[in-house]
Tab-separated table of C-alpha atoms in Angstrom:
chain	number	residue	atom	x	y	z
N	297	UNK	CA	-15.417	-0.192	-19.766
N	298	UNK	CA	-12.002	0.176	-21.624
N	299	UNK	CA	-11.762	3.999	-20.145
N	300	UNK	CA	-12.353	2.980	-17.278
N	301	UNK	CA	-9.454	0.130	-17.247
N	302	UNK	CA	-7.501	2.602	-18.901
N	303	UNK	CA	-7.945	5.371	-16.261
N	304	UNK	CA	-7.277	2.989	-13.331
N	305	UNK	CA	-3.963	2.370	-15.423
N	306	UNK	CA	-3.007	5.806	-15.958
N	307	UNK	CA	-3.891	6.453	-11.855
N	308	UNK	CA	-1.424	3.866	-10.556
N	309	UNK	CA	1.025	4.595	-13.436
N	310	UNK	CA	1.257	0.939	-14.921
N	311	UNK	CA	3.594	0.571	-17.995
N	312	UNK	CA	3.781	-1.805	-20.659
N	313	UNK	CA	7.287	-3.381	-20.572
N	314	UNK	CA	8.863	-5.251	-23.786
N	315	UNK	CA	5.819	-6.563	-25.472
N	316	UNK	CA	7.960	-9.115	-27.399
N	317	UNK	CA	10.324	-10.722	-24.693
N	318	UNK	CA	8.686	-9.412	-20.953
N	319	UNK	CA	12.270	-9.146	-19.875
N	320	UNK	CA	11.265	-8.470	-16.209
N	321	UNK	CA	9.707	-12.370	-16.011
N	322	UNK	CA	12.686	-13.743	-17.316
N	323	UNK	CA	14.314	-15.661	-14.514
N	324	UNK	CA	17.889	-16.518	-14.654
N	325	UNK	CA	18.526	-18.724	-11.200
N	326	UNK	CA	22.324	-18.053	-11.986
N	327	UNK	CA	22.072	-14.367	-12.044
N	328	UNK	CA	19.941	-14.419	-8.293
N	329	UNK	CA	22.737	-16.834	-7.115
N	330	UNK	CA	25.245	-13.944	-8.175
N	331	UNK	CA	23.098	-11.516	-6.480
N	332	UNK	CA	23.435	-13.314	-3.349
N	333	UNK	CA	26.853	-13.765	-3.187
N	334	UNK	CA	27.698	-10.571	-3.663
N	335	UNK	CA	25.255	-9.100	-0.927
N	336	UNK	CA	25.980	-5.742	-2.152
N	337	UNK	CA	22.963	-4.548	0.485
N	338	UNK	CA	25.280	-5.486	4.138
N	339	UNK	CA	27.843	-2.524	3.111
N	340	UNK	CA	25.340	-0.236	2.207
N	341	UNK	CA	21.739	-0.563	3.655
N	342	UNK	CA	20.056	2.069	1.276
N	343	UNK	CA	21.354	-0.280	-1.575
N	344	UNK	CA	17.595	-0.795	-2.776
N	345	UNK	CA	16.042	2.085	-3.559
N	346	UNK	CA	13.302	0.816	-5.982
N	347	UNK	CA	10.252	-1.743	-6.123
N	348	UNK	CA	8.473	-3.124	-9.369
N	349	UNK	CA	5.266	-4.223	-8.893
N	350	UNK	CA	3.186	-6.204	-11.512
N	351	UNK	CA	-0.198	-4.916	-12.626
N	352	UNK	CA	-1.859	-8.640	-11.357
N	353	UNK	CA	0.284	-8.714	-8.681
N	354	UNK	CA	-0.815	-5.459	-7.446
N	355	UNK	CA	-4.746	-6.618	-7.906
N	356	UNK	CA	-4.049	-9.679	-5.935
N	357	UNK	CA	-2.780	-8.059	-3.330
N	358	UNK	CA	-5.772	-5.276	-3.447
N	359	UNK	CA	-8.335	-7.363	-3.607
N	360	UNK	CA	-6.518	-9.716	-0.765
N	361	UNK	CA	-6.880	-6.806	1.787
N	362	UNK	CA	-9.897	-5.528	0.587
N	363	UNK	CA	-11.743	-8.830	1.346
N	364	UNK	CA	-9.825	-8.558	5.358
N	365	UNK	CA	-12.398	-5.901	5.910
N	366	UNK	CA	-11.685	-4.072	9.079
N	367	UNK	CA	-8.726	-6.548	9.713
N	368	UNK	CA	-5.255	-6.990	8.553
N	369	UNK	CA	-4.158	-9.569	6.157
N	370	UNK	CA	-0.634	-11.187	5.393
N	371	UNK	CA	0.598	-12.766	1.894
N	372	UNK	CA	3.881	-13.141	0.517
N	373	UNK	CA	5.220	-11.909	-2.887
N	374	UNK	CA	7.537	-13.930	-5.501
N	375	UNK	CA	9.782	-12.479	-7.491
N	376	UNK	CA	13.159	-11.366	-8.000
N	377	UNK	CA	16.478	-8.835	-7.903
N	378	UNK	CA	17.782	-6.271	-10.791
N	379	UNK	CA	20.490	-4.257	-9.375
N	380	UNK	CA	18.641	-1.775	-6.410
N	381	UNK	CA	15.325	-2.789	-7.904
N	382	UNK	CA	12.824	-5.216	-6.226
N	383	UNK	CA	10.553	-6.961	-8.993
N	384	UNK	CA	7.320	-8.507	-7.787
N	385	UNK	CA	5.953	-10.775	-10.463
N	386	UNK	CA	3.279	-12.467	-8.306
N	387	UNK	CA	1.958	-12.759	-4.918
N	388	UNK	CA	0.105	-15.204	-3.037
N	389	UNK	CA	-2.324	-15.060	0.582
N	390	UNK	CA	-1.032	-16.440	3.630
N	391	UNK	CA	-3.401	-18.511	6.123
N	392	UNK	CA	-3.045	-15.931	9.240
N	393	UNK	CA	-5.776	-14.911	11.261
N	394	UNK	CA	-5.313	-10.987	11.502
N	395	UNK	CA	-6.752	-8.340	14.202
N	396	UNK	CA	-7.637	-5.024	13.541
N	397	UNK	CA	-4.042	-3.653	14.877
N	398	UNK	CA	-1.917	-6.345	13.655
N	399	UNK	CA	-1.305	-9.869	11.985
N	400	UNK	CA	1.250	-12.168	12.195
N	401	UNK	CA	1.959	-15.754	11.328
N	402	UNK	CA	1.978	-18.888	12.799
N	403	UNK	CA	2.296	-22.252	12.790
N	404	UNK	CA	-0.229	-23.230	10.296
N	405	UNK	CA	1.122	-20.347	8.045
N	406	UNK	CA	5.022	-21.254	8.196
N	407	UNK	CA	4.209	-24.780	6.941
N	408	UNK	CA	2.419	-23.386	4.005
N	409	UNK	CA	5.139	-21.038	2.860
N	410	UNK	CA	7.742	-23.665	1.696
N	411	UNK	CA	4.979	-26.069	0.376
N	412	UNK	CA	3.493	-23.712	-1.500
N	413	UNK	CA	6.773	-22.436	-3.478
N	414	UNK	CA	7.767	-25.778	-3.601
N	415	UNK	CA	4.835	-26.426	-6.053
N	416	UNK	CA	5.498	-23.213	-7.669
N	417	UNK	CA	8.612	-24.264	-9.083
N	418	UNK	CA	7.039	-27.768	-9.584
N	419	UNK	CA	4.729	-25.988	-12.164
N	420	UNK	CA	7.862	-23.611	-13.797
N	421	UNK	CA	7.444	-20.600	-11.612
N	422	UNK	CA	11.067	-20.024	-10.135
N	423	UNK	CA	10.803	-17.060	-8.493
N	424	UNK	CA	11.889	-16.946	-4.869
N	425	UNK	CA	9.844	-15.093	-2.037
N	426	UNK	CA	11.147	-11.466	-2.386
N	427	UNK	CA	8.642	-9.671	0.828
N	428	UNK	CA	5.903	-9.787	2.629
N	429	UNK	CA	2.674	-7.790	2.359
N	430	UNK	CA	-0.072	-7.107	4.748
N	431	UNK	CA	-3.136	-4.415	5.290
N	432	UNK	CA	-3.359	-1.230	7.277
N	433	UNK	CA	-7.031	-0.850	6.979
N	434	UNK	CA	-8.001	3.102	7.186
N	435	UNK	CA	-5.000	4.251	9.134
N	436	UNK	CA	-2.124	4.671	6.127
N	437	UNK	CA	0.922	3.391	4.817
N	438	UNK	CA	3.782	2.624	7.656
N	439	UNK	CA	5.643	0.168	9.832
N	440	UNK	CA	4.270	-0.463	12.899
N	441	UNK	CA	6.980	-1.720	16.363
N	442	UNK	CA	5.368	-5.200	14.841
N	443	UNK	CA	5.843	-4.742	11.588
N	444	UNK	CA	9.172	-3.461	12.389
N	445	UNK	CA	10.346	-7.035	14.493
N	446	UNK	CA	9.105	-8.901	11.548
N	447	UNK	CA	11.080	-7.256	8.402
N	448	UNK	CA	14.141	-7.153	10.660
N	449	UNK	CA	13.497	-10.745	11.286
N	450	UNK	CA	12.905	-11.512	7.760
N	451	UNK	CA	16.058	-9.349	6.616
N	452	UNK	CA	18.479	-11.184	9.044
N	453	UNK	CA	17.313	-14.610	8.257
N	454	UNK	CA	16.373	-14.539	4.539
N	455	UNK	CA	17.793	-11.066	3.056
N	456	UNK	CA	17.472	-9.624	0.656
N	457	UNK	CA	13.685	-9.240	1.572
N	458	UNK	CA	10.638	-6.779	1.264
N	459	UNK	CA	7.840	-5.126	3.551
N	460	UNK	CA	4.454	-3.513	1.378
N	461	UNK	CA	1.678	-2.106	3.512
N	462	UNK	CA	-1.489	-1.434	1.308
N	463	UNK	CA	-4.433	0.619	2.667
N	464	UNK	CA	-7.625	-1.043	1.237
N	465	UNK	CA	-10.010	1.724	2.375
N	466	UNK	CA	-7.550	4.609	1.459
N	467	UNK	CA	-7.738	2.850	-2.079
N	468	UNK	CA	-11.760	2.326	-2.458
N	469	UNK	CA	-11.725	6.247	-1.190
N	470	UNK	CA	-9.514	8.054	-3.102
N	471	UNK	CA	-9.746	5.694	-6.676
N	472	UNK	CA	-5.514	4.858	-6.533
N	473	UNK	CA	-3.809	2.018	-4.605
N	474	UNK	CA	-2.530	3.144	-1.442
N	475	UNK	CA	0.613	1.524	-0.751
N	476	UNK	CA	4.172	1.637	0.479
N	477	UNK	CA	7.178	-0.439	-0.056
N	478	UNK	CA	9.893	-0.269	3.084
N	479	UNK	CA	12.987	-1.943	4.338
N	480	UNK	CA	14.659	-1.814	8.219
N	481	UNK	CA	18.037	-0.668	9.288
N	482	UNK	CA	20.536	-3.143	10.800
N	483	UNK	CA	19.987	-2.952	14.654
N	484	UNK	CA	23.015	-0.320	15.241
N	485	UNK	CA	22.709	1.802	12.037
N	486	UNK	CA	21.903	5.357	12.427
N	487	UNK	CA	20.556	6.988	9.291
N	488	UNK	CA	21.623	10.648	8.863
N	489	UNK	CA	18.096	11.518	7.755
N	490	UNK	CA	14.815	11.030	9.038
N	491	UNK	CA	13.147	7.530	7.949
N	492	UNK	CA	9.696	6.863	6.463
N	493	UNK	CA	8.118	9.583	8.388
N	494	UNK	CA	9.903	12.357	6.853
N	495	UNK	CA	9.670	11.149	3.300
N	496	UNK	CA	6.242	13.091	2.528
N	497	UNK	CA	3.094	13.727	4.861
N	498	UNK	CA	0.190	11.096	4.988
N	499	UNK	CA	-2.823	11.626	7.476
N	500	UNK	CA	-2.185	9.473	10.706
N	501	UNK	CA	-5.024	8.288	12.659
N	502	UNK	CA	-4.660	10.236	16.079
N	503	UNK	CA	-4.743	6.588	18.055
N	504	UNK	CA	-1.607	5.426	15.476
N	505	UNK	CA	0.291	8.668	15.976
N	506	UNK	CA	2.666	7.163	18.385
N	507	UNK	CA	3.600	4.206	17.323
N	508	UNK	CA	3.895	5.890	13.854
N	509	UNK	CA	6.235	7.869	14.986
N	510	UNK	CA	8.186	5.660	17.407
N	511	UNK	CA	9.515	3.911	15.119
N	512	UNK	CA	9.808	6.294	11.763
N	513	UNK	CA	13.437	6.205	12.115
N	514	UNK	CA	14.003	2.356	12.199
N	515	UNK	CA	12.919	1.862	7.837
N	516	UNK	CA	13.297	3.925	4.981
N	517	UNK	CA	10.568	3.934	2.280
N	518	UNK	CA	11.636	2.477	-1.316
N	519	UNK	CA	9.983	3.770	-4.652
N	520	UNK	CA	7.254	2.194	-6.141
N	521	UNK	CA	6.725	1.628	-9.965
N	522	UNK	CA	4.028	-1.254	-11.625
N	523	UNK	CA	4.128	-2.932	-15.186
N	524	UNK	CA	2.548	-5.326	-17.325
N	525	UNK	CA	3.404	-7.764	-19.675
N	526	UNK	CA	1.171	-9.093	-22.409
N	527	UNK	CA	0.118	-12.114	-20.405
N	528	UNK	CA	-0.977	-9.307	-17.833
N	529	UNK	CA	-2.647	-7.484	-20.337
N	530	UNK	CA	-5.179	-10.173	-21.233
N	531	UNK	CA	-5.988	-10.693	-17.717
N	532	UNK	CA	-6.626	-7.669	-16.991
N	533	UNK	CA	-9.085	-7.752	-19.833
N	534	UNK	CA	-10.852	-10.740	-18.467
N	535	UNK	CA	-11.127	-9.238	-14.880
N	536	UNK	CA	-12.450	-5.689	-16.477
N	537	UNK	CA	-15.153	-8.067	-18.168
N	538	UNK	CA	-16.118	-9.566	-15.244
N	539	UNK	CA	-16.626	-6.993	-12.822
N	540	UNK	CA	-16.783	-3.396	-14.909
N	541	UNK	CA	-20.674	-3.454	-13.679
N	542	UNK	CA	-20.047	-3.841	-10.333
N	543	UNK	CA	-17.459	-1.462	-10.805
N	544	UNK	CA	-19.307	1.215	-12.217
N	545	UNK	CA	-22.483	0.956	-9.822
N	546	UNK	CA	-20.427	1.355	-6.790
N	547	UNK	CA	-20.255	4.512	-4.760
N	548	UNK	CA	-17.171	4.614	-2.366
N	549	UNK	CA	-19.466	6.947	-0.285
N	550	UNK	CA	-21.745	3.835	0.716
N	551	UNK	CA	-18.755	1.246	-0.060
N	552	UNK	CA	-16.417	3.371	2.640
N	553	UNK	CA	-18.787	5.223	4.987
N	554	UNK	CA	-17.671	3.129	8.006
N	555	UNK	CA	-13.723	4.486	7.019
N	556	UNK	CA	-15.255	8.145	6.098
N	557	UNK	CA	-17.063	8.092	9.797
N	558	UNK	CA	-13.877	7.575	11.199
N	559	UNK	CA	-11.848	10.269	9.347
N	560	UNK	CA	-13.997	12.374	10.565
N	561	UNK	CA	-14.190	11.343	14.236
N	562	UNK	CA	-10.799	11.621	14.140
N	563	UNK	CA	-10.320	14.989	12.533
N	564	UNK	CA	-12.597	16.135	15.768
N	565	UNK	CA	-10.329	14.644	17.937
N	566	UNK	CA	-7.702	16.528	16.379
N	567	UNK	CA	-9.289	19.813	16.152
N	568	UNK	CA	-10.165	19.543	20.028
N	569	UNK	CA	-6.286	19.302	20.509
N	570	UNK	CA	-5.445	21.915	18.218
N	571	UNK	CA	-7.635	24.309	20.227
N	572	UNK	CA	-6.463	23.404	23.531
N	573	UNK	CA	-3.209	23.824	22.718
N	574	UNK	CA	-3.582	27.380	21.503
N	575	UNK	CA	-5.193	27.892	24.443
N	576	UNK	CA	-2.889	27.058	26.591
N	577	UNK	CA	0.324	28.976	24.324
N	578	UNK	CA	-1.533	31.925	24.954
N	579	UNK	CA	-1.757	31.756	28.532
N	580	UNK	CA	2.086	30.779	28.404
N	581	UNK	CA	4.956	33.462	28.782
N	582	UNK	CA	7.246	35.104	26.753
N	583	UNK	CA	10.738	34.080	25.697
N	584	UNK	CA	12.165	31.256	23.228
N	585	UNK	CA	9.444	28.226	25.139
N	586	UNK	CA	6.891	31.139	23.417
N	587	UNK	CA	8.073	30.818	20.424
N	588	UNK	CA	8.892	27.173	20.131
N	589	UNK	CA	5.146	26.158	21.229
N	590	UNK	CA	3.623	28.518	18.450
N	591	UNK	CA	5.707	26.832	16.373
N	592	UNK	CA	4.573	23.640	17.445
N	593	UNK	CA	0.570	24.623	17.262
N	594	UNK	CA	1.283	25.955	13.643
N	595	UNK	CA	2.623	22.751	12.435
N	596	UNK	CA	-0.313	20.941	14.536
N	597	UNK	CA	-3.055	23.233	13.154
N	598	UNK	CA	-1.010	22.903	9.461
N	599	UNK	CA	-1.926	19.010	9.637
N	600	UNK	CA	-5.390	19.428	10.432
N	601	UNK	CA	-5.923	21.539	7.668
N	602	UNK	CA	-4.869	19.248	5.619
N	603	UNK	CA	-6.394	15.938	7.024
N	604	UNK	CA	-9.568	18.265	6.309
N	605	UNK	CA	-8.838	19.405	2.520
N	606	UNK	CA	-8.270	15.415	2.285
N	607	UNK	CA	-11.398	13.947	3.520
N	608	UNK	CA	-13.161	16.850	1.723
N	609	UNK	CA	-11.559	16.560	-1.656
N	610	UNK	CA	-12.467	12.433	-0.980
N	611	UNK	CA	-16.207	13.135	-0.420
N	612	UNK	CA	-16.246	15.977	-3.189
N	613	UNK	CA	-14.918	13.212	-5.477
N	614	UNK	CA	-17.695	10.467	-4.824
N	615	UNK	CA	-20.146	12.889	-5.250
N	616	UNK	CA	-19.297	13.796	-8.522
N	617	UNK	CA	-18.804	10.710	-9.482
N	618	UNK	CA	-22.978	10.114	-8.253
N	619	UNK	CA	-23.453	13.415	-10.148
N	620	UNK	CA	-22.075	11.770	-13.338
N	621	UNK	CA	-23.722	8.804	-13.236
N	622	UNK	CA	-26.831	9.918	-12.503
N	623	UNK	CA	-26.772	12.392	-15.358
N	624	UNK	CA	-25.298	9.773	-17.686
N	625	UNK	CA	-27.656	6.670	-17.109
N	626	UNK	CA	-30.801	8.372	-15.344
N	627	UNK	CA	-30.578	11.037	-17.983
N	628	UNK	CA	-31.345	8.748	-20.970
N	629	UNK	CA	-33.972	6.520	-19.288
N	630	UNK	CA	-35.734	10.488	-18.847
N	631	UNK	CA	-34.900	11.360	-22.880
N	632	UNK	CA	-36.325	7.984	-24.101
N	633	UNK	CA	-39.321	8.342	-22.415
N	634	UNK	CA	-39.911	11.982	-23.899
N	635	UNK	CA	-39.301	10.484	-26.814
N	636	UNK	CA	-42.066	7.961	-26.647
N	637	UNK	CA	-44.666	11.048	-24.853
């Protein structure tokens, strides 16, 4: 049970800060007042370049989007600002009713966002709303033309502010949170490199390709970090307690098939395309419109590769992992009853 806690730890790279003082909950509301005067972030709008996540913070969030099932989810986070750094202390759900392309929030919702900080800081926690967060179940880590209306929104009206996508299925698949951390450009600002899109390659479901890629150039991704304090620590504890057997007994091959069908539907869809267009470069002609589509069918054929090594490396994993256990537990049920023969 411990290695295991500790292994999840090591996977999403969560740090123990000060154990003494937990500088990173202290909350000075003169210091965010500061902060807000200055608005360093209108003259420069890649002023934040990092986000700090805390290690229960990070759960609740997880295990918020992993209860949406098949559709989207919507919380906020509380926290605060250090310099370019965004630190999430805590984060709370959101009463939205979400689709399985998008969620937003309405009436019902807005109401409960001011009443519920309100009681926050009624109980001591003084930590304004720093972002929002919502799902992108089995189709990756991006802004969306929605999702895009809404930070801008969010950044005009209460700046400075915060959008995290998590990808619950991604997660239960590959064993490590699956999440991003963005922020949009002002309306007129063009960014002299590419946006989100060109900041590393993820596996795009061929139905999200577009509006992934409509939009790319309208956010920039931030870089995400997590910590603990010693409160943290002993919750963690308590959680590992509770549900390190349910933990343990659970294959993501039978907890994710629905996700793994997909990837693979998909990948077929994107194989078909592959093939038809090198078909149709080599009935094409000569010259530099040659040479651009091979180009083209290289870089297409280069992704599907690698959506493939993915999904394969993701099934190779859980059955290992049913390899393992089966030795480990089904193995000494077999020796104790040689024993007894």
């Amino acid at each position: 049970m411990a290695s295991a806690m500790k292994n999840w730890e090591l996977d999403n790279s969560i740090q123990l800060v000060d154990p003494h003082r937990d500088a990173l909950y202290a909350y000075s509301a003169s210091e965010q007042k500061a902060v807000q005067d200055a608005k360093p972030w209108r003259s420069d709008p890649h002023h934040f370049k990092n986000v700090r996540i805390s290690a229960v913070a990070l759960l609740k969030m997880v295990m918020h989007a992993r209860s949406g099932g098949s559709l989207e989810i919507m919380g906020l986070m509380q926290g605060k600002i250090m310099g370019d750094t965004f630190i999430v202390t805590d984060a709370f759900r959101l009463p939205v009713e979400g689709t399985e392309t998008r969620v937003n929030a309405q009436e019902e919702a807005n109401e409960y966002m001011p009443a519920f900080l309100q009681s926050c800081r009624d109980a001591g926690q003084m930590e304004n709303a720093v972002g929002w967060y919502h799902s992108h179940p089995g189709y990756g880590c991006w802004l969306s033309g929605v999702d895009v209306t809404t930070q801008m929104t969010q950044q005009t009206f209460q700046d400075p502010f915060l959008a995290v996508v998590i990808d619950p299925d991604r997660t239960i698949s590959a064993g490590k949170v699956e999440i991003g951390a963005f922020r949009t450009f002002p309306e007129n600002y063009k960014p002299a490199a590419e946006g989100a899109a060109g900041d590393g390659y993820q596996t795009i479901p061929l139905a999200k390709a577009e509006d992934f890629g409509a939009h790319a150039s309208r956010y920039y991704a931030l870089e995400i970090s997590h910590f603990k304090s010693t409160l943290d620590t002993q919750l963690l504890e308590l959680l590992w307690n509770k549900y390190w057997v349910a933990t343990l007994s659970q294959s993501p091959l039978f907890t994710n098939r629905e996700y793994s069908s997909k990837q693979m539907l998909d990948l077929s869809a994107k194989i078909k395309m592959a093939e038809k267009g090198v078909q149709m470069g080599s009935r094409g002609g000569g010259g530099g419109g040659q040479s651009s589509r091979r180009e083209g069918n290289e870089r297409l054929l280069d992704k599907v590769v690698r959506d493939g090594n993915k999904i394969a490396g993701e099934e190779i994993t859980g059955l290992l992992a049913g390899v393992v256990k089966d030795r480990l537990f089904n193995g000494v049920g077999a020796a104790a009853r040689e024993e007894k023969t």
